[in-house]
Amino acid sequence: MPSSRSSKLVGVALAAAIAASGAVATTALTVATAATAQAASSVGGQITRSEVLARAKSWVDQTVPYSQVSYHTDGSGTLYRQDCSGFVSMAWHINTSGTNSGFTTNSAVNYSTRLAGLDSLKPGDTLNNINTHMVLFVGWNDSGHTSATIYEEPTSDSTARSRVMTRSDMTSGGFLPYRYNNIVDDPSARVYSGDVPVSGKWGGSASTIGVFRDGVWALRNSNSAGSADVVAGFGKAGDVPITGDWDGLGHDQLGVYRPSTREFVLRHDDASSDSLVFGNAGDVPVPGMWDHNGHAQMAVYRPSTATFTVRHDDGTTTSASLGNPGDTPIVCDWDGVGHTQMGVFRAGTNPGDANTFALRHDDGTVTTATYGEKGDLPVVGDWSAKGRTTFGVYRPGTATFALSNAYTSTADYVFKFGNGGTWS
């Protein structure tokens, strides 16, 4: 498996919906996926919402400085002006490359259609005050549509950024909602039904696998074929399985994330449970040893902005970005440093395509590796008790786990377990 270490992660996006996780080794998988954001649009042609967001985020990641006279590449060599409207024209892949006045806040209305109201906004649309400023809409942050995440080139002496914009900011600032005439929705979602892979250190020093099926956990004590060593009921259909050392006992415990209520429900060894509400609708749970203090903290990943947000024990939060909008989060201790680190999984898009794992280290570099094939679900763990985590996949069509002890294309453990699943 080709592996590289680099300071920047670049790629296409995968729309993640729910996750299966494994303790210190927590992995997220896609149960409903939209087609990945292809860098397939032509200048001035149709473009998907996910590609618009990915293009915009590329400038945010590069912290491209604001300028009304300078130009920056969109990544393929096409140059766009580095001010607020130039930023939107780049994200929309408008055919005004290199021009000083071809696309402005005022002329943008010739390329777009005004929407009925703010509640009609979708990712990739814009908020435009034609006399002052325009921003790219990423998504609402709550069901009441009281605030949204936006991308923008703000003002001089600043750089491309992501920020929260309240509804009152939109209305008081004279911003109106517009939709690019050539933007299209992403293709219909593929939906997965079946066993969800999980992993954890149930009692030994190595991570072993299991599956979650509508509130029933079937767990193995070794990475091999055979009957479940433990069968336990916790959660219900529609829940997302999570595992972690909630109590600092040195082994993993069961839990679920309930998307309908944004609720983490954690099971303790005495069979009692408690819960915590955290995150927003659409977030993916990624609990882990974020604080290096012996027990897990709750965290979420927001696919629309590729942002991890950790809730610390004192109730404060910190956020960091990795990947592209829609990537599937995977988190674990990649380096054996005793705390959880971020990563993302990018599924292959066509038959025969390999999946990409991108693992972020404490120094900010990212190791990328390809493994598995389209349709696989990611799983991570310390399979050989080496003190650091590697990855694997679960192949639903054959109910097969393929686990690697190193960042190579070679699987060290290949075996069948569970009932598998299907994509439709």
PDB file of C-alpha atoms in Angstrom, residues 133-399:
ATOM      1  CA  HIS A 133     -19.824  41.607   0.815  1.00  0.00           C
ATOM      2  CA  MET A 134     -20.736  38.026  -0.077  1.00  0.00           C
ATOM      3  CA  VAL A 135     -20.056  34.694   1.672  1.00  0.00           C
ATOM      4  CA  LEU A 136     -20.506  31.021   0.829  1.00  0.00           C
ATOM      5  CA  PHE A 137     -23.131  29.134   2.833  1.00  0.00           C
ATOM      6  CA  VAL A 138     -21.919  25.797   4.277  1.00  0.00           C
ATOM      7  CA  GLY A 139     -24.867  24.730   6.426  1.00  0.00           C
ATOM      8  CA  TRP A 140     -27.171  25.565   9.321  1.00  0.00           C
ATOM      9  CA  ASN A 141     -25.839  24.771  12.780  1.00  0.00           C
ATOM     10  CA  ASP A 142     -29.196  24.017  14.387  1.00  0.00           C
ATOM     11  CA  SER A 143     -32.714  22.924  13.519  1.00  0.00           C
ATOM     12  CA  GLY A 144     -34.037  26.408  14.257  1.00  0.00           C
ATOM     13  CA  HIS A 145     -31.755  27.946  11.623  1.00  0.00           C
ATOM     14  CA  THR A 146     -30.485  30.553  14.085  1.00  0.00           C
ATOM     15  CA  SER A 147     -26.848  30.342  12.940  1.00  0.00           C
ATOM     16  CA  ALA A 148     -24.863  28.886  10.070  1.00  0.00           C
ATOM     17  CA  THR A 149     -21.291  28.050   9.145  1.00  0.00           C
ATOM     18  CA  ILE A 150     -19.955  30.078   6.231  1.00  0.00           C
ATOM     19  CA  TYR A 151     -16.729  30.328   4.221  1.00  0.00           C
ATOM     20  CA  GLU A 152     -15.428  33.733   3.152  1.00  0.00           C
ATOM     21  CA  GLU A 153     -12.577  35.982   2.143  1.00  0.00           C
ATOM     22  CA  PRO A 154     -13.365  38.618   4.788  1.00  0.00           C
ATOM     23  CA  THR A 155     -11.375  41.860   4.556  1.00  0.00           C
ATOM     24  CA  SER A 156      -7.887  43.169   3.945  1.00  0.00           C
ATOM     25  CA  ASP A 157      -5.266  41.978   6.447  1.00  0.00           C
ATOM     26  CA  SER A 158      -7.167  38.696   6.784  1.00  0.00           C
ATOM     27  CA  THR A 159      -7.337  35.301   5.045  1.00  0.00           C
ATOM     28  CA  ALA A 160      -9.936  32.855   3.753  1.00  0.00           C
ATOM     29  CA  ARG A 161     -11.708  31.390   6.740  1.00  0.00           C
ATOM     30  CA  SER A 162     -14.655  29.491   8.187  1.00  0.00           C
ATOM     31  CA  ARG A 163     -16.843  31.182  10.783  1.00  0.00           C
ATOM     32  CA  VAL A 164     -20.301  31.181  12.336  1.00  0.00           C
ATOM     33  CA  MET A 165     -22.802  33.728  11.035  1.00  0.00           C
ATOM     34  CA  THR A 166     -26.023  34.264  12.982  1.00  0.00           C
ATOM     35  CA  ARG A 167     -29.378  34.741  11.328  1.00  0.00           C
ATOM     36  CA  SER A 168     -29.580  38.217  12.816  1.00  0.00           C
ATOM     37  CA  ASP A 169     -26.189  39.014  11.231  1.00  0.00           C
ATOM     38  CA  MET A 170     -27.622  37.962   7.883  1.00  0.00           C
ATOM     39  CA  THR A 171     -30.742  40.097   8.140  1.00  0.00           C
ATOM     40  CA  SER A 172     -29.199  43.147   9.805  1.00  0.00           C
ATOM     41  CA  GLY A 173     -26.302  43.042   7.356  1.00  0.00           C
ATOM     42  CA  GLY A 174     -28.606  43.154   4.351  1.00  0.00           C
ATOM     43  CA  PHE A 175     -27.562  39.720   3.065  1.00  0.00           C
ATOM     44  CA  LEU A 176     -29.902  37.972   0.625  1.00  0.00           C
ATOM     45  CA  PRO A 177     -29.787  34.271  -0.341  1.00  0.00           C
ATOM     46  CA  TYR A 178     -28.786  33.318  -3.891  1.00  0.00           C
ATOM     47  CA  ARG A 179     -28.203  30.021  -5.726  1.00  0.00           C
ATOM     48  CA  TYR A 180     -25.687  29.606  -8.541  1.00  0.00           C
ATOM     49  CA  ASN A 181     -27.539  28.762 -11.749  1.00  0.00           C
ATOM     50  CA  ASN A 182     -25.201  25.846 -12.565  1.00  0.00           C
ATOM     51  CA  ILE A 183     -25.093  24.194  -9.144  1.00  0.00           C
ATOM     52  CA  VAL A 184     -26.684  20.739  -8.832  1.00  0.00           C
ATOM     53  CA  ASP A 185     -27.471  18.501  -5.888  1.00  0.00           C
ATOM     54  CA  ASP A 186     -25.194  15.541  -5.314  1.00  0.00           C
ATOM     55  CA  PRO A 187     -26.416  12.148  -6.564  1.00  0.00           C
ATOM     56  CA  SER A 188     -28.814  10.179  -4.407  1.00  0.00           C
ATOM     57  CA  ALA A 189     -27.368   8.541  -1.331  1.00  0.00           C
ATOM     58  CA  ARG A 190     -26.300   4.927  -1.204  1.00  0.00           C
ATOM     59  CA  VAL A 191     -27.693   3.299   1.913  1.00  0.00           C
ATOM     60  CA  TYR A 192     -26.029   0.503   3.873  1.00  0.00           C
ATOM     61  CA  SER A 193     -28.073  -2.052   5.787  1.00  0.00           C
ATOM     62  CA  GLY A 194     -26.489  -4.729   7.933  1.00  0.00           C
ATOM     63  CA  ASP A 195     -23.920  -5.395  10.622  1.00  0.00           C
ATOM     64  CA  VAL A 196     -21.871  -2.413  11.786  1.00  0.00           C
ATOM     65  CA  PRO A 197     -18.244  -3.312  12.638  1.00  0.00           C
ATOM     66  CA  VAL A 198     -16.852  -2.287  16.038  1.00  0.00           C
ATOM     67  CA  SER A 199     -13.553  -2.826  17.821  1.00  0.00           C
ATOM     68  CA  GLY A 200     -12.212  -2.461  21.329  1.00  0.00           C
ATOM     69  CA  LYS A 201     -10.006  -3.851  24.065  1.00  0.00           C
ATOM     70  CA  TRP A 202     -12.645  -5.905  25.834  1.00  0.00           C
ATOM     71  CA  GLY A 203     -10.237  -7.329  28.407  1.00  0.00           C
ATOM     72  CA  GLY A 204      -6.948  -8.104  26.720  1.00  0.00           C
ATOM     73  CA  SER A 205      -4.059  -5.978  25.526  1.00  0.00           C
ATOM     74  CA  ALA A 206      -5.023  -6.219  21.842  1.00  0.00           C
ATOM     75  CA  SER A 207      -8.070  -4.785  20.108  1.00  0.00           C
ATOM     76  CA  THR A 208     -10.547  -7.332  18.795  1.00  0.00           C
ATOM     77  CA  ILE A 209     -13.586  -6.935  16.614  1.00  0.00           C
ATOM     78  CA  GLY A 210     -17.312  -7.305  16.853  1.00  0.00           C
ATOM     79  CA  VAL A 211     -20.512  -6.238  15.152  1.00  0.00           C
ATOM     80  CA  PHE A 212     -23.540  -4.221  16.210  1.00  0.00           C
ATOM     81  CA  ARG A 213     -26.956  -5.232  14.918  1.00  0.00           C
ATOM     82  CA  ASP A 214     -30.058  -3.250  15.927  1.00  0.00           C
ATOM     83  CA  GLY A 215     -29.142  -2.976  19.600  1.00  0.00           C
ATOM     84  CA  VAL A 216     -27.346  -6.324  19.905  1.00  0.00           C
ATOM     85  CA  TRP A 217     -23.560  -6.554  20.254  1.00  0.00           C
ATOM     86  CA  ALA A 218     -21.704  -9.698  19.131  1.00  0.00           C
ATOM     87  CA  LEU A 219     -18.052  -9.525  20.207  1.00  0.00           C
ATOM     88  CA  ARG A 220     -14.985 -11.701  19.633  1.00  0.00           C
ATOM     89  CA  ASN A 221     -12.065 -12.060  22.064  1.00  0.00           C
ATOM     90  CA  SER A 222      -9.676 -12.834  19.199  1.00  0.00           C
ATOM     91  CA  ASN A 223      -9.293 -11.649  15.633  1.00  0.00           C
ATOM     92  CA  SER A 224     -10.424 -14.885  14.075  1.00  0.00           C
ATOM     93  CA  ALA A 225     -13.514 -16.610  12.744  1.00  0.00           C
ATOM     94  CA  GLY A 226     -15.884 -18.262  15.156  1.00  0.00           C
ATOM     95  CA  SER A 227     -18.955 -17.689  17.259  1.00  0.00           C
ATOM     96  CA  ALA A 228     -19.359 -14.563  19.354  1.00  0.00           C
ATOM     97  CA  ASP A 229     -17.651 -14.807  22.741  1.00  0.00           C
ATOM     98  CA  VAL A 230     -19.974 -12.170  24.165  1.00  0.00           C
ATOM     99  CA  VAL A 231     -23.509 -11.252  23.107  1.00  0.00           C
ATOM    100  CA  ALA A 232     -25.007  -8.234  24.848  1.00  0.00           C
ATOM    101  CA  GLY A 233     -28.012  -6.028  24.340  1.00  0.00           C
ATOM    102  CA  PHE A 234     -27.557  -2.264  24.599  1.00  0.00           C
ATOM    103  CA  GLY A 235     -29.174   0.399  22.459  1.00  0.00           C
ATOM    104  CA  LYS A 236     -31.796   0.050  19.778  1.00  0.00           C
ATOM    105  CA  ALA A 237     -32.271   0.112  16.031  1.00  0.00           C
ATOM    106  CA  GLY A 238     -31.114   3.440  14.641  1.00  0.00           C
ATOM    107  CA  ASP A 239     -28.473   3.964  17.316  1.00  0.00           C
ATOM    108  CA  VAL A 240     -24.811   4.337  16.387  1.00  0.00           C
ATOM    109  CA  PRO A 241     -22.491   2.028  18.369  1.00  0.00           C
ATOM    110  CA  ILE A 242     -19.589   3.627  20.235  1.00  0.00           C
ATOM    111  CA  THR A 243     -17.069   2.102  22.619  1.00  0.00           C
ATOM    112  CA  GLY A 244     -14.589   3.627  25.036  1.00  0.00           C
ATOM    113  CA  ASP A 245     -13.100   3.490  28.509  1.00  0.00           C
ATOM    114  CA  TRP A 246     -15.739   5.705  30.088  1.00  0.00           C
ATOM    115  CA  ASP A 247     -14.641   5.028  33.681  1.00  0.00           C
ATOM    116  CA  GLY A 248     -10.844   4.761  33.419  1.00  0.00           C
ATOM    117  CA  LEU A 249     -10.835   1.023  34.128  1.00  0.00           C
ATOM    118  CA  GLY A 250      -8.334   0.057  31.449  1.00  0.00           C
ATOM    119  CA  HIS A 251     -10.843  -1.702  29.205  1.00  0.00           C
ATOM    120  CA  ASP A 252     -13.514  -0.632  26.795  1.00  0.00           C
ATOM    121  CA  GLN A 253     -17.195  -0.323  27.592  1.00  0.00           C
ATOM    122  CA  LEU A 254     -20.234  -0.176  25.351  1.00  0.00           C
ATOM    123  CA  GLY A 255     -22.215   2.866  24.357  1.00  0.00           C
ATOM    124  CA  VAL A 256     -24.452   4.269  21.660  1.00  0.00           C
ATOM    125  CA  TYR A 257     -25.011   7.630  20.031  1.00  0.00           C
ATOM    126  CA  ARG A 258     -28.654   8.493  19.311  1.00  0.00           C
ATOM    127  CA  PRO A 259     -28.747  10.815  16.285  1.00  0.00           C
ATOM    128  CA  SER A 260     -32.381  11.807  16.827  1.00  0.00           C
ATOM    129  CA  THR A 261     -31.531  13.424  20.180  1.00  0.00           C
ATOM    130  CA  ARG A 262     -27.752  14.009  19.721  1.00  0.00           C
ATOM    131  CA  GLU A 263     -27.306  11.911  22.844  1.00  0.00           C
ATOM    132  CA  PHE A 264     -24.326   9.831  23.961  1.00  0.00           C
ATOM    133  CA  VAL A 265     -25.578   6.931  26.132  1.00  0.00           C
ATOM    134  CA  LEU A 266     -22.772   5.160  28.023  1.00  0.00           C
ATOM    135  CA  ARG A 267     -22.983   1.748  29.698  1.00  0.00           C
ATOM    136  CA  HIS A 268     -20.928   1.051  32.822  1.00  0.00           C
ATOM    137  CA  ASP A 269     -19.682  -2.298  34.106  1.00  0.00           C
ATOM    138  CA  ASP A 270     -22.489  -2.524  36.677  1.00  0.00           C
ATOM    139  CA  ALA A 271     -25.012  -2.264  33.796  1.00  0.00           C
ATOM    140  CA  SER A 272     -26.049   1.263  34.783  1.00  0.00           C
ATOM    141  CA  SER A 273     -25.895   3.992  32.176  1.00  0.00           C
ATOM    142  CA  ASP A 274     -25.797   7.743  31.864  1.00  0.00           C
ATOM    143  CA  SER A 275     -26.155  10.130  28.970  1.00  0.00           C
ATOM    144  CA  LEU A 276     -24.848  13.404  27.605  1.00  0.00           C
ATOM    145  CA  VAL A 277     -26.263  15.583  24.833  1.00  0.00           C
ATOM    146  CA  PHE A 278     -23.561  17.065  22.618  1.00  0.00           C
ATOM    147  CA  GLY A 279     -23.201  18.211  19.031  1.00  0.00           C
ATOM    148  CA  ASN A 280     -25.583  19.162  16.261  1.00  0.00           C
ATOM    149  CA  ALA A 281     -27.878  17.251  13.941  1.00  0.00           C
ATOM    150  CA  GLY A 282     -25.816  15.400  11.350  1.00  0.00           C
ATOM    151  CA  ASP A 283     -22.702  15.151  13.516  1.00  0.00           C
ATOM    152  CA  VAL A 284     -20.774  11.865  13.750  1.00  0.00           C
ATOM    153  CA  PRO A 285     -19.652  10.624  17.204  1.00  0.00           C
ATOM    154  CA  VAL A 286     -15.889  10.213  17.760  1.00  0.00           C
ATOM    155  CA  PRO A 287     -15.231   9.662  21.489  1.00  0.00           C
ATOM    156  CA  GLY A 288     -11.644   8.994  22.501  1.00  0.00           C
ATOM    157  CA  MET A 289      -8.805   9.613  24.938  1.00  0.00           C
ATOM    158  CA  TRP A 290      -8.517  13.212  23.825  1.00  0.00           C
ATOM    159  CA  ASP A 291      -7.229  14.594  27.148  1.00  0.00           C
ATOM    160  CA  HIS A 292      -4.755  11.808  27.980  1.00  0.00           C
ATOM    161  CA  ASN A 293      -6.208  11.476  31.480  1.00  0.00           C
ATOM    162  CA  GLY A 294      -7.186   7.813  31.595  1.00  0.00           C
ATOM    163  CA  HIS A 295     -10.773   7.971  30.384  1.00  0.00           C
ATOM    164  CA  ALA A 296     -12.604   8.919  27.213  1.00  0.00           C
ATOM    165  CA  GLN A 297     -14.120  12.276  26.342  1.00  0.00           C
ATOM    166  CA  MET A 298     -17.040  12.805  23.994  1.00  0.00           C
ATOM    167  CA  ALA A 299     -16.406  14.386  20.611  1.00  0.00           C
ATOM    168  CA  VAL A 300     -18.142  14.828  17.268  1.00  0.00           C
ATOM    169  CA  TYR A 301     -17.145  15.300  13.656  1.00  0.00           C
ATOM    170  CA  ARG A 302     -19.159  17.651  11.451  1.00  0.00           C
ATOM    171  CA  PRO A 303     -18.997  16.324   7.865  1.00  0.00           C
ATOM    172  CA  SER A 304     -20.253  19.567   6.328  1.00  0.00           C
ATOM    173  CA  THR A 305     -17.191  21.472   7.556  1.00  0.00           C
ATOM    174  CA  ALA A 306     -14.714  18.599   8.137  1.00  0.00           C
ATOM    175  CA  THR A 307     -14.385  19.738  11.751  1.00  0.00           C
ATOM    176  CA  PHE A 308     -13.668  17.724  14.908  1.00  0.00           C
ATOM    177  CA  THR A 309     -15.026  19.191  18.168  1.00  0.00           C
ATOM    178  CA  VAL A 310     -13.983  17.692  21.512  1.00  0.00           C
ATOM    179  CA  ARG A 311     -15.881  18.235  24.763  1.00  0.00           C
ATOM    180  CA  HIS A 312     -13.425  18.279  27.656  1.00  0.00           C
ATOM    181  CA  ASP A 313     -14.227  17.163  31.191  1.00  0.00           C
ATOM    182  CA  ASP A 314     -14.727  20.760  32.350  1.00  0.00           C
ATOM    183  CA  GLY A 315     -17.325  21.377  29.637  1.00  0.00           C
ATOM    184  CA  THR A 316     -15.103  23.482  27.390  1.00  0.00           C
ATOM    185  CA  THR A 317     -14.642  22.534  23.750  1.00  0.00           C
ATOM    186  CA  THR A 318     -11.873  22.708  21.176  1.00  0.00           C
ATOM    187  CA  SER A 319     -12.171  22.269  17.424  1.00  0.00           C
ATOM    188  CA  ALA A 320      -9.817  21.382  14.593  1.00  0.00           C
ATOM    189  CA  SER A 321     -10.278  20.598  10.916  1.00  0.00           C
ATOM    190  CA  LEU A 322      -9.005  17.707   8.841  1.00  0.00           C
ATOM    191  CA  GLY A 323      -9.950  16.471   5.407  1.00  0.00           C
ATOM    192  CA  ASN A 324     -12.701  17.714   3.151  1.00  0.00           C
ATOM    193  CA  PRO A 325     -16.421  18.225   3.743  1.00  0.00           C
ATOM    194  CA  GLY A 326     -18.107  14.823   3.860  1.00  0.00           C
ATOM    195  CA  ASP A 327     -15.078  12.700   4.790  1.00  0.00           C
ATOM    196  CA  THR A 328     -15.686   9.883   7.269  1.00  0.00           C
ATOM    197  CA  PRO A 329     -13.818  10.412  10.557  1.00  0.00           C
ATOM    198  CA  ILE A 330     -11.563   7.772  12.082  1.00  0.00           C
ATOM    199  CA  VAL A 331      -9.747   8.499  15.334  1.00  0.00           C
ATOM    200  CA  CYS A 332      -7.160   6.564  17.297  1.00  0.00           C
ATOM    201  CA  ASP A 333      -3.662   6.613  18.811  1.00  0.00           C
ATOM    202  CA  TRP A 334      -1.686   6.300  15.566  1.00  0.00           C
ATOM    203  CA  ASP A 335       1.711   6.965  17.176  1.00  0.00           C
ATOM    204  CA  GLY A 336       1.441   5.231  20.544  1.00  0.00           C
ATOM    205  CA  VAL A 337       1.538   8.564  22.380  1.00  0.00           C
ATOM    206  CA  GLY A 338      -1.256   7.728  24.821  1.00  0.00           C
ATOM    207  CA  HIS A 339      -3.977   9.961  23.422  1.00  0.00           C
ATOM    208  CA  THR A 340      -6.363   9.994  20.500  1.00  0.00           C
ATOM    209  CA  GLN A 341      -5.381  11.567  17.182  1.00  0.00           C
ATOM    210  CA  MET A 342      -7.543  12.565  14.227  1.00  0.00           C
ATOM    211  CA  GLY A 343      -7.944  10.836  10.896  1.00  0.00           C
ATOM    212  CA  VAL A 344     -10.350  10.514   7.988  1.00  0.00           C
ATOM    213  CA  PHE A 345     -11.427   7.724   5.643  1.00  0.00           C
ATOM    214  CA  ARG A 346     -12.208   8.411   1.993  1.00  0.00           C
ATOM    215  CA  ALA A 347     -14.010   5.574   0.234  1.00  0.00           C
ATOM    216  CA  GLY A 348     -13.183   4.466  -3.285  1.00  0.00           C
ATOM    217  CA  THR A 349     -15.686   5.823  -5.780  1.00  0.00           C
ATOM    218  CA  ASN A 350     -15.610   3.233  -8.571  1.00  0.00           C
ATOM    219  CA  PRO A 351     -15.335  -0.569  -8.639  1.00  0.00           C
ATOM    220  CA  GLY A 352     -11.691  -1.470  -8.100  1.00  0.00           C
ATOM    221  CA  ASP A 353     -10.810   1.877  -6.515  1.00  0.00           C
ATOM    222  CA  ALA A 354      -8.875   1.693  -3.255  1.00  0.00           C
ATOM    223  CA  ASN A 355      -9.965   3.527  -0.123  1.00  0.00           C
ATOM    224  CA  THR A 356      -7.749   6.207   1.412  1.00  0.00           C
ATOM    225  CA  PHE A 357      -6.877   6.501   5.097  1.00  0.00           C
ATOM    226  CA  ALA A 358      -5.415   9.879   6.174  1.00  0.00           C
ATOM    227  CA  LEU A 359      -3.971   9.906   9.692  1.00  0.00           C
ATOM    228  CA  ARG A 360      -2.894  13.129  11.407  1.00  0.00           C
ATOM    229  CA  HIS A 361       0.068  13.187  13.803  1.00  0.00           C
ATOM    230  CA  ASP A 362       0.752  15.569  16.680  1.00  0.00           C
ATOM    231  CA  ASP A 363       3.224  17.576  14.589  1.00  0.00           C
ATOM    232  CA  GLY A 364       0.509  18.319  12.044  1.00  0.00           C
ATOM    233  CA  THR A 365       1.784  15.997   9.333  1.00  0.00           C
ATOM    234  CA  VAL A 366      -0.582  13.507   7.751  1.00  0.00           C
ATOM    235  CA  THR A 367       0.157   9.934   6.705  1.00  0.00           C
ATOM    236  CA  THR A 368      -1.964   8.769   3.781  1.00  0.00           C
ATOM    237  CA  ALA A 369      -2.398   5.154   2.782  1.00  0.00           C
ATOM    238  CA  THR A 370      -4.641   3.171   0.454  1.00  0.00           C
ATOM    239  CA  TYR A 371      -6.334  -0.015   1.616  1.00  0.00           C
ATOM    240  CA  GLY A 372      -9.342  -2.106   0.684  1.00  0.00           C
ATOM    241  CA  GLU A 373     -11.867  -1.408  -2.035  1.00  0.00           C
ATOM    242  CA  LYS A 374     -15.138   0.383  -2.748  1.00  0.00           C
ATOM    243  CA  GLY A 375     -17.919  -0.703  -0.395  1.00  0.00           C
ATOM    244  CA  ASP A 376     -15.620  -1.544   2.520  1.00  0.00           C
ATOM    245  CA  LEU A 377     -16.319  -0.083   5.960  1.00  0.00           C
ATOM    246  CA  PRO A 378     -13.337   1.176   8.014  1.00  0.00           C
ATOM    247  CA  VAL A 379     -12.324  -0.217  11.388  1.00  0.00           C
ATOM    248  CA  VAL A 380      -9.271   0.662  13.492  1.00  0.00           C
ATOM    249  CA  GLY A 381      -7.495  -0.922  16.446  1.00  0.00           C
ATOM    250  CA  ASP A 382      -4.279  -2.146  18.037  1.00  0.00           C
ATOM    251  CA  TRP A 383      -4.586  -5.633  16.560  1.00  0.00           C
ATOM    252  CA  SER A 384      -1.233  -6.978  17.817  1.00  0.00           C
ATOM    253  CA  ALA A 385      -0.940  -5.136  21.172  1.00  0.00           C
ATOM    254  CA  LYS A 386       1.966  -2.992  19.958  1.00  0.00           C
ATOM    255  CA  GLY A 387       0.710   0.112  21.732  1.00  0.00           C
ATOM    256  CA  ARG A 388      -0.288   1.967  18.573  1.00  0.00           C
ATOM    257  CA  THR A 389      -3.219   1.697  16.224  1.00  0.00           C
ATOM    258  CA  THR A 390      -3.504   0.613  12.627  1.00  0.00           C
ATOM    259  CA  PHE A 391      -6.527   0.015  10.457  1.00  0.00           C
ATOM    260  CA  GLY A 392      -8.608  -2.530   8.639  1.00  0.00           C
ATOM    261  CA  VAL A 393     -11.866  -2.920   6.766  1.00  0.00           C
ATOM    262  CA  TYR A 394     -15.065  -4.913   6.989  1.00  0.00           C
ATOM    263  CA  ARG A 395     -16.314  -6.183   3.622  1.00  0.00           C
ATOM    264  CA  PRO A 396     -20.103  -6.471   3.980  1.00  0.00           C
ATOM    265  CA  GLY A 397     -20.660  -8.599   0.878  1.00  0.00           C
ATOM    266  CA  THR A 398     -18.665 -11.477   2.351  1.00  0.00           C
ATOM    267  CA  ALA A 399     -18.850 -10.536   6.064  1.00  0.00           C
TER     268      ALA A 399
END
